[in-house]
Amino acid sequence: MTNRPLDRLDKRLLAQLQVDARLSFAELGRRVGLSTPATAERIRKLEEHGVLRGYRAELDSHSIGYPVTAFIRLYVPAESYPRVLAVIEGMPEIREAHHVTGEASFVLKAVAPSLIALETLISSFDSFGKTETSIVLSTRLAARGLPINP
Amino acid sequence: MTNRPLDRLDKRLLAQLQVDARLSFAELGRRVGLSTPATAERIRKLEEHGVLRGYRAELDSHSIGYPVTAFIRLYVPAESYPRVLAVIEGMPEIREAHHVTGEASFVLKAVAPSLIALETLISSFDSFGKTETSIVLSTRLAARGLPINP
DNA sequence: CTTGAAAATGTACGTCG
DNA sequence: CGACGTACATTTTCAAG
């Protein structure tokens, strides 16, 4: 993973792909002033170097049966981390898990089909320590791409 | 935004696109047993109905100059919400903002090029109320797609 | 990085169940 | 109406310069 510096063209390509990951190489090339093969090759290298980690369709969680989203803070002793992480790994409704500074050990982002299901999900961690949950009432800002300096 | 029920084929298409949003219609069709035009038409409708909200490239934030990620909880009185949201809107380093239940009013997810920059970002909210920040030490799970029941 | 040709894919339309 | 097959435009890929 050599940390190649990104030039202006790379940054413009990345900025475009953050907005629409399905843009064709031809269209991307047109927008930045590059031929199709040159564009494809740059993107291949950005993937190879780990700058481009993947392309994800963004779904409406409500439409797929998950109207509830919540952030859960876990307070657990360090010796429980491996078991906690194993539990998290096996729960597909947990979409993110971060080890963080401060009192809490982990911050989780989870979805659930109902509040009862969320309650069940949270109780999976009862044996490890305390939890604190913030249920999302409304999302005011989401899926904003990373700012890219030109 | 009529709430069409998703059939098995829709779900399989969505599941594939969550893993790789750049899959061709031809390839998607092959995987679920549909012709290319039929696949394209289904996906067009899923977009139209708001089930498919977009296609995003996932970038490595560290590679683009943002080694720091943090969750910030904001404690502000309801009358400050409009001004707080306006501030958030104008800060590209804030990637998510959710209005939540519990003591905190908002949960933010932000990136920063340094801890000093994060400190500056957080201080933008000092005049509105209290903040609590959890800096991400390591991400154990990220970009996991929503579970889709067949 | 560009050009140019061959293969694959995307899209529009006619047709069938 | 939804899915298919054909026909044609666009895109992808690969070679060579």
Tab-separated table of N, CA and C in Angstrom, chain B residues 20-98:
chain	number	residue	atom	x	y	z
B	20	ASP	N	-21.210	-4.726	-4.842
B	20	ASP	CA	-20.493	-4.068	-5.933
B	20	ASP	C	-21.465	-3.275	-6.795
B	21	ALA	N	-21.467	-1.972	-6.565
B	21	ALA	CA	-22.426	-1.104	-7.245
B	21	ALA	C	-22.100	-0.910	-8.716
B	22	ARG	N	-20.955	-1.406	-9.167
B	22	ARG	CA	-20.579	-1.197	-10.573
B	22	ARG	C	-20.867	-2.418	-11.448
B	23	LEU	N	-21.477	-3.424	-10.913
B	23	LEU	CA	-21.827	-4.590	-11.719
B	23	LEU	C	-22.677	-4.172	-12.912
B	24	SER	N	-22.389	-4.748	-14.079
B	24	SER	CA	-23.164	-4.430	-15.281
B	24	SER	C	-24.550	-5.065	-15.195
B	25	PHE	N	-25.491	-4.490	-15.932
B	25	PHE	CA	-26.839	-5.062	-15.970
B	25	PHE	C	-26.779	-6.479	-16.516
B	26	ALA	N	-25.896	-6.674	-17.483
B	26	ALA	CA	-25.755	-8.005	-18.077
B	26	ALA	C	-25.320	-9.013	-17.007
B	27	GLU	N	-24.314	-8.636	-16.222
B	27	GLU	CA	-23.817	-9.533	-15.185
B	27	GLU	C	-24.874	-9.749	-14.095
B	28	LEU	N	-25.524	-8.683	-13.690
B	28	LEU	CA	-26.588	-8.800	-12.687
B	28	LEU	C	-27.674	-9.752	-13.182
B	29	GLY	N	-28.066	-9.585	-14.442
B	29	GLY	CA	-29.092	-10.435	-15.023
B	29	GLY	C	-28.674	-11.897	-15.014
B	30	ARG	N	-27.420	-12.129	-15.363
B	30	ARG	CA	-26.900	-13.486	-15.370
B	30	ARG	C	-27.030	-14.112	-13.984
B	31	ARG	N	-26.711	-13.332	-12.972
B	31	ARG	CA	-26.699	-13.876	-11.610
B	31	ARG	C	-28.092	-14.187	-11.077
B	32	VAL	N	-29.092	-13.479	-11.546
B	32	VAL	CA	-30.431	-13.737	-11.005
B	32	VAL	C	-31.343	-14.409	-12.025
B	33	GLY	N	-30.812	-14.647	-13.250
B	33	GLY	CA	-31.626	-15.324	-14.260
B	33	GLY	C	-32.623	-14.417	-14.946
B	34	LEU	N	-32.130	-13.263	-15.415
B	34	LEU	CA	-32.995	-12.292	-16.100
B	34	LEU	C	-32.229	-11.742	-17.293
B	35	SER	N	-32.945	-11.311	-18.322
B	35	SER	CA	-32.262	-10.711	-19.462
B	35	SER	C	-31.745	-9.328	-19.084
B	36	THR	N	-30.827	-8.815	-19.892
B	36	THR	CA	-30.263	-7.498	-19.612
B	36	THR	C	-31.333	-6.398	-19.569
B	37	PRO	N	-32.233	-6.325	-20.563
B	37	PRO	CA	-33.242	-5.245	-20.507
B	37	PRO	C	-34.166	-5.373	-19.296
B	38	ALA	N	-34.556	-6.581	-18.945
B	38	ALA	CA	-35.439	-6.772	-17.793
B	38	ALA	C	-34.743	-6.323	-16.508
B	39	THR	N	-33.448	-6.623	-16.420
B	39	THR	CA	-32.673	-6.208	-15.252
B	39	THR	C	-32.594	-4.690	-15.169
B	40	ALA	N	-32.283	-4.073	-16.288
B	40	ALA	CA	-32.162	-2.609	-16.318
B	40	ALA	C	-33.478	-1.955	-15.914
B	41	GLU	N	-34.569	-2.526	-16.398
B	41	GLU	CA	-35.881	-1.956	-16.101
B	41	GLU	C	-36.232	-2.069	-14.610
B	42	ARG	N	-35.922	-3.211	-14.016
B	42	ARG	CA	-36.182	-3.374	-12.590
B	42	ARG	C	-35.384	-2.378	-11.762
B	43	ILE	N	-34.138	-2.199	-12.131
B	43	ILE	CA	-33.294	-1.296	-11.355
B	43	ILE	C	-33.742	0.147	-11.538
B	44	ARG	N	-34.172	0.477	-12.738
B	44	ARG	CA	-34.711	1.817	-12.968
B	44	ARG	C	-35.907	2.079	-12.049
B	45	LYS	N	-36.743	1.078	-11.883
B	45	LYS	CA	-37.919	1.248	-11.027
B	45	LYS	C	-37.561	1.312	-9.547
B	46	LEU	N	-36.568	0.533	-9.157
B	46	LEU	CA	-36.125	0.590	-7.764
B	46	LEU	C	-35.562	1.971	-7.443
B	47	GLU	N	-34.904	2.577	-8.425
B	47	GLU	CA	-34.403	3.945	-8.238
B	47	GLU	C	-35.577	4.911	-8.156
B	48	GLU	N	-36.514	4.746	-9.068
B	48	GLU	CA	-37.673	5.639	-9.137
B	48	GLU	C	-38.487	5.592	-7.849
B	49	HIS	N	-38.591	4.410	-7.251
B	49	HIS	CA	-39.380	4.260	-6.033
B	49	HIS	C	-38.594	4.614	-4.775
B	50	GLY	N	-37.346	5.028	-4.946
B	50	GLY	CA	-36.574	5.476	-3.787
B	50	GLY	C	-35.962	4.363	-2.962
B	51	VAL	N	-36.069	3.135	-3.433
B	51	VAL	CA	-35.440	2.024	-2.706
B	51	VAL	C	-33.927	2.102	-2.906
B	52	LEU	N	-33.533	2.355	-4.140
B	52	LEU	CA	-32.117	2.562	-4.475
B	52	LEU	C	-31.853	4.064	-4.458
B	53	ARG	N	-31.122	4.515	-3.471
B	53	ARG	CA	-30.933	5.954	-3.299
B	53	ARG	C	-29.717	6.483	-4.048
B	54	GLY	N	-28.800	5.613	-4.435
B	54	GLY	CA	-27.625	6.093	-5.147
B	54	GLY	C	-26.515	5.072	-5.113
B	55	TYR	N	-25.413	5.416	-5.735
B	55	TYR	CA	-24.248	4.532	-5.825
B	55	TYR	C	-23.030	5.340	-5.407
B	56	ARG	N	-22.374	4.905	-4.345
B	56	ARG	CA	-21.266	5.688	-3.805
B	56	ARG	C	-19.969	4.915	-3.814
B	57	ALA	N	-18.918	5.568	-4.267
B	57	ALA	CA	-17.596	4.982	-4.107
B	57	ALA	C	-17.190	5.145	-2.647
B	58	GLU	N	-16.629	4.098	-2.085
B	58	GLU	CA	-16.165	4.167	-0.703
B	58	GLU	C	-14.664	4.431	-0.729
B	59	LEU	N	-14.257	5.557	-0.196
B	59	LEU	CA	-12.852	5.942	-0.220
B	59	LEU	C	-12.196	5.690	1.126
B	60	ASP	N	-10.913	5.482	1.104
B	60	ASP	CA	-10.141	5.358	2.334
B	60	ASP	C	-9.842	6.763	2.848
B	61	SER	N	-10.479	7.131	3.955
B	61	SER	CA	-10.377	8.526	4.403
B	61	SER	C	-8.925	8.900	4.725
B	62	HIS	N	-8.161	7.949	5.220
B	62	HIS	CA	-6.765	8.223	5.546
B	62	HIS	C	-5.987	8.637	4.295
B	63	SER	N	-6.241	7.940	3.174
B	63	SER	CA	-5.517	8.237	1.928
B	63	SER	C	-5.815	9.624	1.386
B	64	ILE	N	-6.960	10.172	1.760
B	64	ILE	CA	-7.310	11.484	1.212
B	64	ILE	C	-7.009	12.599	2.194
B	65	GLY	N	-6.306	12.255	3.257
B	65	GLY	CA	-5.889	13.322	4.161
B	65	GLY	C	-6.764	13.520	5.387
B	66	TYR	N	-7.560	12.503	5.729
B	66	TYR	CA	-8.382	12.606	6.940
B	66	TYR	C	-8.154	11.402	7.840
B	67	PRO	N	-7.052	11.413	8.570
B	67	PRO	CA	-6.743	10.270	9.427
B	67	PRO	C	-7.618	10.187	10.673
B	68	VAL	N	-8.326	11.263	10.994
B	68	VAL	CA	-9.112	11.289	12.233
B	68	VAL	C	-10.612	11.198	11.953
B	69	THR	N	-11.266	10.255	12.627
B	69	THR	CA	-12.731	10.145	12.564
B	69	THR	C	-13.257	10.203	13.989
B	70	ALA	N	-14.397	10.851	14.173
B	70	ALA	CA	-14.953	10.953	15.529
B	70	ALA	C	-16.471	11.020	15.507
B	71	PHE	N	-17.056	10.565	16.585
B	71	PHE	CA	-18.491	10.745	16.820
B	71	PHE	C	-18.658	11.840	17.856
B	72	ILE	N	-19.497	12.797	17.542
B	72	ILE	CA	-19.710	13.938	18.432
B	72	ILE	C	-21.174	13.976	18.842
B	73	ARG	N	-21.409	14.006	20.134
B	73	ARG	CA	-22.786	14.152	20.622
B	73	ARG	C	-23.013	15.605	21.015
B	74	LEU	N	-24.077	16.159	20.493
B	74	LEU	CA	-24.394	17.564	20.768
B	74	LEU	C	-25.561	17.665	21.740
B	75	TYR	N	-25.403	18.482	22.769
B	75	TYR	CA	-26.484	18.736	23.717
B	75	TYR	C	-26.894	20.195	23.555
B	76	VAL	N	-27.961	20.424	22.828
B	76	VAL	CA	-28.386	21.812	22.583
B	76	VAL	C	-29.895	21.951	22.798
B	77	PRO	N	-30.346	23.136	23.208
B	77	PRO	CA	-31.787	23.347	23.391
B	77	PRO	C	-32.490	23.392	22.031
B	78	ALA	N	-33.759	22.972	22.019
B	78	ALA	CA	-34.512	22.859	20.766
B	78	ALA	C	-34.520	24.151	19.965
B	79	GLU	N	-34.504	25.289	20.646
B	79	GLU	CA	-34.579	26.558	19.909
B	79	GLU	C	-33.313	26.827	19.102
B	80	SER	N	-32.239	26.091	19.396
B	80	SER	CA	-30.998	26.291	18.641
B	80	SER	C	-30.882	25.374	17.438
B	81	TYR	N	-31.797	24.423	17.305
B	81	TYR	CA	-31.691	23.443	16.219
B	81	TYR	C	-31.459	24.061	14.847
B	82	PRO	N	-32.266	25.048	14.451
B	82	PRO	CA	-32.074	25.603	13.100
B	82	PRO	C	-30.668	26.153	12.884
B	83	ARG	N	-30.163	26.889	13.856
B	83	ARG	CA	-28.824	27.465	13.678
B	83	ARG	C	-27.753	26.380	13.696
B	84	VAL	N	-27.930	25.374	14.567
B	84	VAL	CA	-26.979	24.261	14.611
B	84	VAL	C	-26.950	23.522	13.278
B	85	LEU	N	-28.132	23.259	12.741
B	85	LEU	CA	-28.199	22.533	11.468
B	85	LEU	C	-27.576	23.335	10.334
B	86	ALA	N	-27.726	24.639	10.387
B	86	ALA	CA	-27.115	25.491	9.361
B	86	ALA	C	-25.594	25.412	9.447
B	87	VAL	N	-25.079	25.413	10.668
B	87	VAL	CA	-23.627	25.289	10.851
B	87	VAL	C	-23.136	23.944	10.304
B	88	ILE	N	-23.864	22.889	10.656
B	88	ILE	CA	-23.500	21.542	10.196
B	88	ILE	C	-23.474	21.473	8.670
B	89	GLU	N	-24.510	22.043	8.080
B	89	GLU	CA	-24.627	22.042	6.617
B	89	GLU	C	-23.376	22.625	5.957
B	90	GLY	N	-22.820	23.626	6.586
B	90	GLY	CA	-21.681	24.317	6.004
B	90	GLY	C	-20.335	23.697	6.328
B	91	MET	N	-20.336	22.573	7.049
B	91	MET	CA	-19.064	21.947	7.399
B	91	MET	C	-18.918	20.621	6.671
B	92	PRO	N	-18.170	20.598	5.584
B	92	PRO	CA	-18.053	19.369	4.788
B	92	PRO	C	-17.403	18.212	5.547
B	93	GLU	N	-16.703	18.499	6.605
B	93	GLU	CA	-16.048	17.415	7.347
B	93	GLU	C	-17.036	16.628	8.195
B	94	ILE	N	-18.235	17.157	8.353
B	94	ILE	CA	-19.281	16.399	9.041
B	94	ILE	C	-19.992	15.547	8.008
B	95	ARG	N	-19.899	14.229	8.170
B	95	ARG	CA	-20.402	13.311	7.153
B	95	ARG	C	-21.799	12.811	7.450
B	96	GLU	N	-22.188	12.819	8.719
B	96	GLU	CA	-23.553	12.408	9.068
B	96	GLU	C	-24.030	13.271	10.226
B	97	ALA	N	-25.328	13.532	10.251
B	97	ALA	CA	-25.920	14.239	11.383
B	97	ALA	C	-27.297	13.650	11.623
B	98	HIS	N	-27.501	13.149	12.845
B	98	HIS	CA	-28.769	12.496	13.167
B	98	HIS	C	-29.396	13.144	14.401
